[in-house]
């Protein structure tokens, strides 16, 4: 995967502290159905996906989509 298709452009120190604002779960790099970078929550009961726009994670509950 190239950097423009992942959230890997986020600074490593920031990746260590980012958490899902809804569940508090760890977030992992992913690619959405539209091919755009996302961060996916690892919460087993309520997995959510957050968009990454221009290298900036949008961690707003209103912007999240369910992964179920």
Coordinates of C-alpha atoms in Angstrom, one line a residue:
X1 CA 0.0 0.0 0.0
X2 CA 1.2 3.5 -0.7
X3 CA 1.2 6.2 1.9
X4 CA -1.7 8.1 0.3
X5 CA -3.9 5.0 0.8
X6 CA -3.0 4.5 4.4
X7 CA -3.1 6.5 7.6
X8 CA 0.7 5.8 7.9
X9 CA 1.5 9.5 7.4
X10 CA 0.4 10.1 11.0
X11 CA 3.4 10.6 13.3
X12 CA 4.3 7.5 15.3
X13 CA 4.0 9.2 18.7
X14 CA 0.5 10.3 17.8
X15 CA -0.5 6.8 16.6
X16 CA 0.5 5.5 20.0
X17 CA -2.1 7.7 21.8
X18 CA -5.0 7.8 19.3
X19 CA -8.1 6.0 20.5
X20 CA -11.7 5.7 19.4
X21 CA -13.6 8.6 20.9
X22 CA -16.7 6.5 21.3
X23 CA -15.3 3.2 22.8
X24 CA -11.7 4.0 23.8
X25 CA -10.4 1.2 21.7
X26 CA -7.1 1.2 19.8
X27 CA -7.3 2.4 16.2
X28 CA -5.5 0.6 13.3
X29 CA -4.7 1.7 9.7
X30 CA -7.2 0.6 7.1
X31 CA -8.6 1.5 3.7
X32 CA -12.3 2.2 3.2
X33 CA -14.6 0.8 0.5
X34 CA -13.9 4.0 -1.5
X35 CA -10.1 3.4 -1.4
X36 CA -9.5 6.2 1.0
X37 CA -7.5 5.9 4.2
X38 CA -9.3 5.2 7.4
X39 CA -8.7 4.3 11.0
X40 CA -10.6 1.3 12.3
X41 CA -11.5 0.8 15.9
X42 CA -10.6 -2.6 17.4
X43 CA -13.6 -2.7 19.7
X44 CA -15.3 -6.1 19.3
X45 CA -18.8 -5.0 20.2
X46 CA -18.9 -1.6 18.3
X47 CA -16.3 -1.4 15.6
X48 CA -16.2 1.9 13.9
X49 CA -14.3 3.4 11.0
X50 CA -13.0 7.0 10.9
X51 CA -11.9 8.9 7.8
X52 CA -8.4 10.3 7.4
X53 CA -8.5 13.4 5.3
X54 CA -5.3 15.0 4.0
X55 CA -3.4 13.0 6.6
X56 CA -5.6 14.2 9.4
X57 CA -7.7 11.6 11.3
X58 CA -11.3 12.9 11.7
X59 CA -12.2 11.4 15.1
X60 CA -15.7 12.7 15.4
X61 CA -18.6 10.3 16.3
X62 CA -20.7 11.9 13.6
X63 CA -18.1 11.1 11.0
X64 CA -17.7 7.5 12.0
X65 CA -19.3 4.6 10.1
X66 CA -20.1 1.2 11.6
X67 CA -18.0 -1.8 10.4
X68 CA -20.9 -4.2 11.0

